[in-house]
Coordinates of C-alpha atoms in Angstrom, one line a residue:
M1225 CA 66.5 100.8 90.6
I1226 CA 69.8 99.4 91.5
S1227 CA 71.4 100.7 89.3
S1228 CA 69.7 104.6 91.2
I1229 CA 70.7 103.8 93.9
I1230 CA 74.5 102.8 93.0
Q1231 CA 74.5 106.4 91.0
A1232 CA 73.0 108.0 94.9
F1233 CA 75.7 105.9 96.8
F1234 CA 78.5 107.2 94.2
Q1235 CA 77.6 111.0 93.5
P1236 CA 77.4 113.7 95.6
D1237 CA 75.8 116.8 95.3
Y1238 CA 78.1 118.8 94.7
D1239 CA 76.9 120.8 91.3
G1240 CA 76.4 123.7 94.3
S1241 CA 72.6 123.5 93.7
S1242 CA 72.5 121.7 97.7
A1243 CA 74.6 125.6 98.7
R1244 CA 71.6 127.1 99.7
H1245 CA 70.6 125.4 102.6
H1246 CA 73.6 127.2 103.3
G1247 CA 72.6 130.8 103.0
P1248 CA 73.8 132.7 100.9
S1249 CA 77.6 133.3 100.3
K1250 CA 79.0 135.8 101.4
R1251 CA 82.4 135.6 99.8
S1252 CA 83.3 135.2 95.6
P1253 CA 83.1 131.8 93.6
V1254 CA 86.2 132.2 93.5
P1255 CA 89.7 134.0 95.4
S1256 CA 89.8 137.2 93.7
N1257 CA 94.2 137.4 94.1
P1258 CA 95.1 133.2 94.8
P1259 CA 98.7 132.6 95.6
P1260 CA 100.9 132.9 92.4
L1261 CA 102.4 129.0 92.3
G1262 CA 105.4 128.9 92.9
S1263 CA 105.6 131.2 96.4
E1264 CA 104.3 128.6 97.7
W1265 CA 106.8 127.4 100.7
Q1266 CA 107.3 131.2 100.2
R1267 CA 104.2 131.6 102.6
L1268 CA 103.8 128.1 103.8
A1269 CA 107.3 127.8 106.0
P1270 CA 106.5 130.0 108.7
Q1271 CA 102.8 128.4 109.1
V1272 CA 105.4 124.8 108.8
L1273 CA 107.8 125.3 110.9
A1274 CA 104.9 126.3 113.3
V1275 CA 103.0 123.4 114.3
F1276 CA 105.5 121.8 114.2
C1277 CA 106.9 123.6 117.1
F1278 CA 104.0 123.7 118.4
L1279 CA 103.6 119.2 118.2
T1280 CA 106.7 119.1 119.5
A1281 CA 106.9 121.8 122.2
V1282 CA 103.7 120.1 123.9
Y1283 CA 105.3 116.7 123.4
S1284 CA 108.2 117.8 124.7
S1285 CA 107.0 119.9 128.2
V1286 CA 104.5 117.0 129.1
Y1287 CA 107.5 114.2 128.6
Y1288 CA 110.0 115.4 130.4
T1289 CA 107.5 117.1 133.6
F1290 CA 105.7 113.7 134.2
Q1291 CA 109.3 111.5 133.1
N1292 CA 109.6 110.1 136.6
S1293 CA 107.0 110.5 138.3
E1294 CA 104.2 107.5 139.9
T1295 CA 101.6 108.6 138.2
I1296 CA 99.9 111.7 135.4
L1297 CA 97.6 113.6 135.8
G1298 CA 95.9 111.2 138.3
F1299 CA 95.5 108.2 135.1
P1300 CA 96.3 104.7 136.0
A1301 CA 99.9 103.6 135.9
P1302 CA 100.9 102.3 132.5
A1303 CA 99.8 98.4 131.8
P1304 CA 103.0 95.8 132.7
E1305 CA 103.5 94.8 128.7
F1306 CA 103.5 97.9 128.4
C1307 CA 106.9 98.4 130.5
A1308 CA 108.7 94.8 129.7
N1309 CA 112.1 96.6 129.5
H1310 CA 112.3 98.7 131.8
D1311 CA 115.3 99.4 134.1
S1312 CA 114.3 99.9 137.0
S1313 CA 117.6 98.6 139.0
N1314 CA 118.4 102.2 139.0
G1315 CA 115.5 103.4 141.2
N1316 CA 113.7 104.7 138.1
V1317 CA 109.5 103.9 137.3
C1318 CA 108.7 102.8 134.7
S1319 CA 105.7 105.8 133.8
R1320 CA 106.2 106.1 129.9
S1321 CA 105.8 109.2 129.6
D1322 CA 106.3 109.2 126.0
L1323 CA 103.4 107.1 125.0
F1324 CA 101.0 110.0 127.0
A1325 CA 103.4 112.9 125.3
F1326 CA 102.5 111.3 122.5
Q1327 CA 98.4 110.7 122.8
V1328 CA 98.0 115.1 123.6
A1329 CA 99.8 115.9 121.1
S1330 CA 98.6 113.9 118.9
G1331 CA 95.1 114.5 119.9
L1332 CA 95.4 118.2 119.4
A1333 CA 96.7 118.0 115.9
F1334 CA 93.4 115.6 115.4
L1335 CA 91.7 118.1 117.3
I1336 CA 92.6 120.9 115.7
M1337 CA 92.9 118.5 111.5
G1338 CA 89.1 117.1 112.2
G1339 CA 87.3 120.0 114.1
F1340 CA 88.6 122.6 110.9
G1341 CA 86.8 119.4 109.4
F1342 CA 84.3 119.3 110.2
F1343 CA 83.0 123.1 111.1
Y1344 CA 83.9 123.8 107.6
W1345 CA 82.2 121.1 105.4
H1346 CA 79.8 120.3 108.0
I1347 CA 78.1 124.3 108.7
K1348 CA 79.9 126.2 106.8
G1349 CA 79.7 124.3 104.1
V1350 CA 82.7 126.2 102.5
H1351 CA 83.0 123.4 100.3
L1352 CA 79.8 124.1 98.6
T1353 CA 81.1 127.8 98.1
S1354 CA 84.6 128.4 98.0
V1355 CA 85.1 128.0 93.9
P1356 CA 82.5 126.3 90.8
Q1357 CA 81.4 123.0 91.6
T1358 CA 83.7 121.6 88.4
A1359 CA 86.0 119.4 87.7
A1360 CA 87.9 122.7 86.9
G1361 CA 86.7 123.9 90.8
R1362 CA 87.1 121.4 93.2
C1363 CA 90.6 120.4 91.4
F1364 CA 92.7 124.2 91.2
G1365 CA 90.1 126.0 93.1
Y1366 CA 92.3 128.0 95.9
I1367 CA 90.8 127.3 99.2
P1368 CA 93.0 129.8 102.0
E1369 CA 90.9 127.4 105.3
A1370 CA 91.4 123.9 102.8
E1371 CA 95.4 124.8 101.8
F1372 CA 94.7 125.0 106.3
V1373 CA 94.2 121.9 106.9
A1374 CA 96.3 120.7 104.4
V1375 CA 99.5 122.8 106.2
V1376 CA 99.1 121.4 109.4
C1377 CA 98.0 117.4 107.8
F1378 CA 101.4 117.8 106.5
T1379 CA 103.2 119.2 109.5
F1380 CA 101.9 116.0 111.9
Q1381 CA 102.7 113.1 109.5
V1382 CA 106.0 114.3 109.6
W1383 CA 106.8 115.2 112.9
D1384 CA 104.0 111.8 113.7
F1385 CA 107.2 110.6 111.5
I1386 CA 109.4 111.2 113.4
I1387 CA 109.0 110.4 116.5
S1388 CA 106.9 107.4 116.4
L1389 CA 110.7 106.3 115.6
G1390 CA 111.5 107.2 119.1
I1391 CA 108.1 104.9 120.5
P1392 CA 108.2 101.5 119.6
E1393 CA 104.9 101.1 120.1
H1394 CA 104.6 103.3 116.7
R1395 CA 106.9 102.5 115.0
T1396 CA 105.3 99.7 112.7
P1397 CA 105.2 99.2 109.3
I1398 CA 101.9 99.3 108.5
M1399 CA 101.5 102.9 110.2
L1400 CA 104.5 104.6 109.3
M1401 CA 103.6 103.5 105.6
H1402 CA 100.4 105.4 106.5
H1403 CA 102.6 108.8 107.4
T1404 CA 104.9 108.3 104.5
L1405 CA 101.7 108.5 102.1
A1406 CA 99.3 110.5 103.8
A1407 CA 102.4 113.5 104.2
A1408 CA 103.7 112.3 99.9
V1409 CA 99.6 112.7 98.5
S1410 CA 99.1 116.8 101.6
L1411 CA 102.9 117.6 99.9
A1412 CA 101.8 117.0 95.8
G1413 CA 98.9 119.3 96.4
L1414 CA 100.3 122.1 98.8
H1415 CA 103.2 122.2 96.0
C1416 CA 101.1 122.4 93.3
Q1417 CA 97.6 123.4 94.3
Y1418 CA 95.5 120.6 93.4
L1419 CA 93.1 119.0 94.5
L1420 CA 92.4 121.0 97.9
W1421 CA 88.8 121.2 98.0
Y1422 CA 89.4 117.9 98.9
S1423 CA 91.8 118.2 101.4
F1424 CA 88.4 119.7 104.0
Y1425 CA 88.3 115.7 103.4
F1426 CA 91.1 113.6 103.9
F1427 CA 93.0 115.6 106.2
G1428 CA 90.0 116.8 108.0
L1429 CA 86.3 115.0 108.4
S1430 CA 88.6 111.5 108.4
E1431 CA 90.4 112.5 111.1
V1432 CA 87.2 112.7 113.4
S1433 CA 87.4 109.8 114.7
S1434 CA 91.1 109.9 115.4
I1435 CA 90.1 112.0 118.5
F1436 CA 88.3 109.4 120.3
L1437 CA 91.1 106.3 118.8
V1438 CA 93.3 109.1 120.7
F1439 CA 91.5 108.0 124.6
M1440 CA 91.4 104.4 123.2
D1441 CA 94.7 104.4 123.1
L1442 CA 95.1 106.3 126.1
S1443 CA 92.7 103.6 128.1
K1444 CA 95.2 100.8 126.3
F1445 CA 98.4 101.8 127.0
F1446 CA 97.4 103.5 130.8
P1447 CA 94.1 100.1 131.3
P1448 CA 91.2 102.0 134.3
Q1449 CA 90.0 100.6 137.1
S1450 CA 86.6 99.1 136.4
E1451 CA 84.2 101.7 137.3
T1452 CA 86.4 104.8 137.3
A1453 CA 84.7 107.4 135.2
F1454 CA 87.1 107.7 132.8
G1455 CA 86.5 103.0 132.2
A1456 CA 83.6 104.7 132.4
F1457 CA 84.2 107.4 129.5
I1458 CA 86.5 105.4 127.3
E1459 CA 83.3 101.7 127.4
G1460 CA 79.9 103.7 127.0
Y1461 CA 81.4 107.2 125.3
C1462 CA 84.5 106.8 122.8
G1463 CA 85.0 103.3 122.1
P1464 CA 80.7 104.0 120.4
M1465 CA 81.5 107.2 118.7
F1466 CA 85.3 105.4 117.2
A1467 CA 83.2 102.9 115.4
V1468 CA 80.3 105.4 113.9
T1469 CA 83.1 108.4 113.0
F1470 CA 84.9 106.0 111.4
L1471 CA 82.9 103.6 109.3
F1472 CA 80.7 106.7 108.2
Y1473 CA 84.4 108.9 107.0
R1474 CA 86.5 105.9 106.3
G1475 CA 83.7 103.4 105.9
F1476 CA 81.2 105.2 103.9
M1477 CA 82.6 108.1 102.8
W1478 CA 86.4 107.3 101.8
W1479 CA 85.0 105.8 99.0
R1480 CA 82.7 108.6 97.7
I1481 CA 84.8 110.6 97.6
T1482 CA 87.7 109.2 95.6
Y1483 CA 84.7 108.7 92.9
L1484 CA 84.1 112.0 92.2
K1485 CA 87.9 112.9 92.8
F1486 CA 89.0 110.2 90.7
K1487 CA 86.5 111.5 88.4
D1488 CA 86.5 114.9 88.2
C1489 CA 90.5 113.9 87.8
R1490 CA 90.0 111.7 84.5
S1491 CA 88.1 115.0 82.9
I1492 CA 90.8 117.1 83.8
L1493 CA 92.8 115.9 82.1
R1494 CA 91.4 114.3 78.6
S1495 CA 90.2 117.8 78.2
G1496 CA 93.3 119.1 78.5
Q1497 CA 93.4 121.1 81.3
A1498 CA 95.3 119.5 83.8
E1499 CA 98.2 121.0 81.4
K1500 CA 96.9 123.5 80.3
L1501 CA 96.4 124.9 83.6
R1502 CA 99.2 123.0 85.8
P1503 CA 102.6 122.4 83.2
G1504 CA 104.1 120.0 83.3
K1505 CA 102.6 118.9 86.8
T1506 CA 100.1 116.8 85.7
W1507 CA 101.9 113.3 86.7
V1508 CA 101.0 114.1 89.8
L1509 CA 97.6 113.8 89.9
Y1510 CA 98.3 110.4 89.2
V1511 CA 100.4 109.5 91.5
L1512 CA 97.3 111.3 93.8
M1513 CA 95.0 108.6 92.9
G1514 CA 97.6 106.5 93.1
F1515 CA 97.9 106.7 97.2
N1516 CA 94.8 107.0 97.4
I1517 CA 93.9 103.0 96.3
P1518 CA 96.8 102.3 99.3
M1519 CA 95.3 104.0 101.4
G1520 CA 91.7 102.7 100.6
M1521 CA 93.5 99.2 101.1
L1522 CA 93.9 100.9 105.1
Q1523 CA 90.3 102.1 105.5
I1524 CA 89.1 98.9 104.0
Y1525 CA 91.2 97.0 106.7
W1526 CA 90.9 99.0 109.7
S1527 CA 86.7 98.9 108.5
S1528 CA 86.6 94.9 108.9
L1529 CA 88.8 94.8 112.2
I1530 CA 85.7 97.6 113.2
L1531 CA 83.4 95.6 112.3
T1532 CA 84.6 92.0 114.2
E1533 CA 85.1 93.9 117.4
I1534 CA 81.9 95.4 117.4
K1535 CA 80.6 91.7 116.1
K1536 CA 82.2 90.0 119.0
I1537 CA 80.5 92.2 121.3
V1538 CA 77.2 91.8 119.3
T1539 CA 77.3 88.1 119.7
G1540 CA 78.9 87.3 123.3
E1541 CA 82.0 87.2 122.2
A1542 CA 83.9 89.8 123.9

């Protein structure tokens, strides 16, 4: 019985049998004309540039518009600890528009990644109909929707790393390491058209919780007054939704999908398909699997922090 439970946890039903729940597929199991290998950056460079410029434009417009404002769009003033190093001798106001602009731009990126991931996975079921539900299908299949999610993820991680260097609260070693690993993984997958099927989860669904985290971070930087609509929204909705979505998508589902990913990679490596279909690129699979371990450890660490906070709330220690 115990072995059956373990197998049910680590063996998702991705053999195609559940595709019927999403209705008949209106697309070919394999794209009829996937782009040739080696053309990735000719095709994707405009998308990367567009996303990078969009995030930069959003950040810059918010940052410079409210750089010396008493309040930003009616939000509370920044918490004193985030203005400790501000020089007000010249009359400048500590608006911390950099923190606010960062949250706005990041929130839009998370909304795109998490929203598309949720839509394609849970609503459209593209992960069940886009490629054959085999190890080779999931590892080598070309899925335009998944590629787009990976492009947004790669661009955002690079953008986030660069912007974070100028914001003390965001340039912590653990976050910079996270951005570096996520960018490297998405870059490797895009460059070799590897594991695009997994982009729906790792670059899409895993960011659903980040949408709620953006508002929680805003409330930390710009703490709401008691009994306000903003405070009620954070405590009554964003906090619980963040905990639930993070523990489900990054705590529970992360290791389930990781197990399937490792199983698929092992299968194509042992059968020789990896070298046959991507000559000289099998090392990329080992890199992608290797990066999955420290990223997974981060999920465990962050999940433990959330569970600790939940325990404090339940026991009345908060």
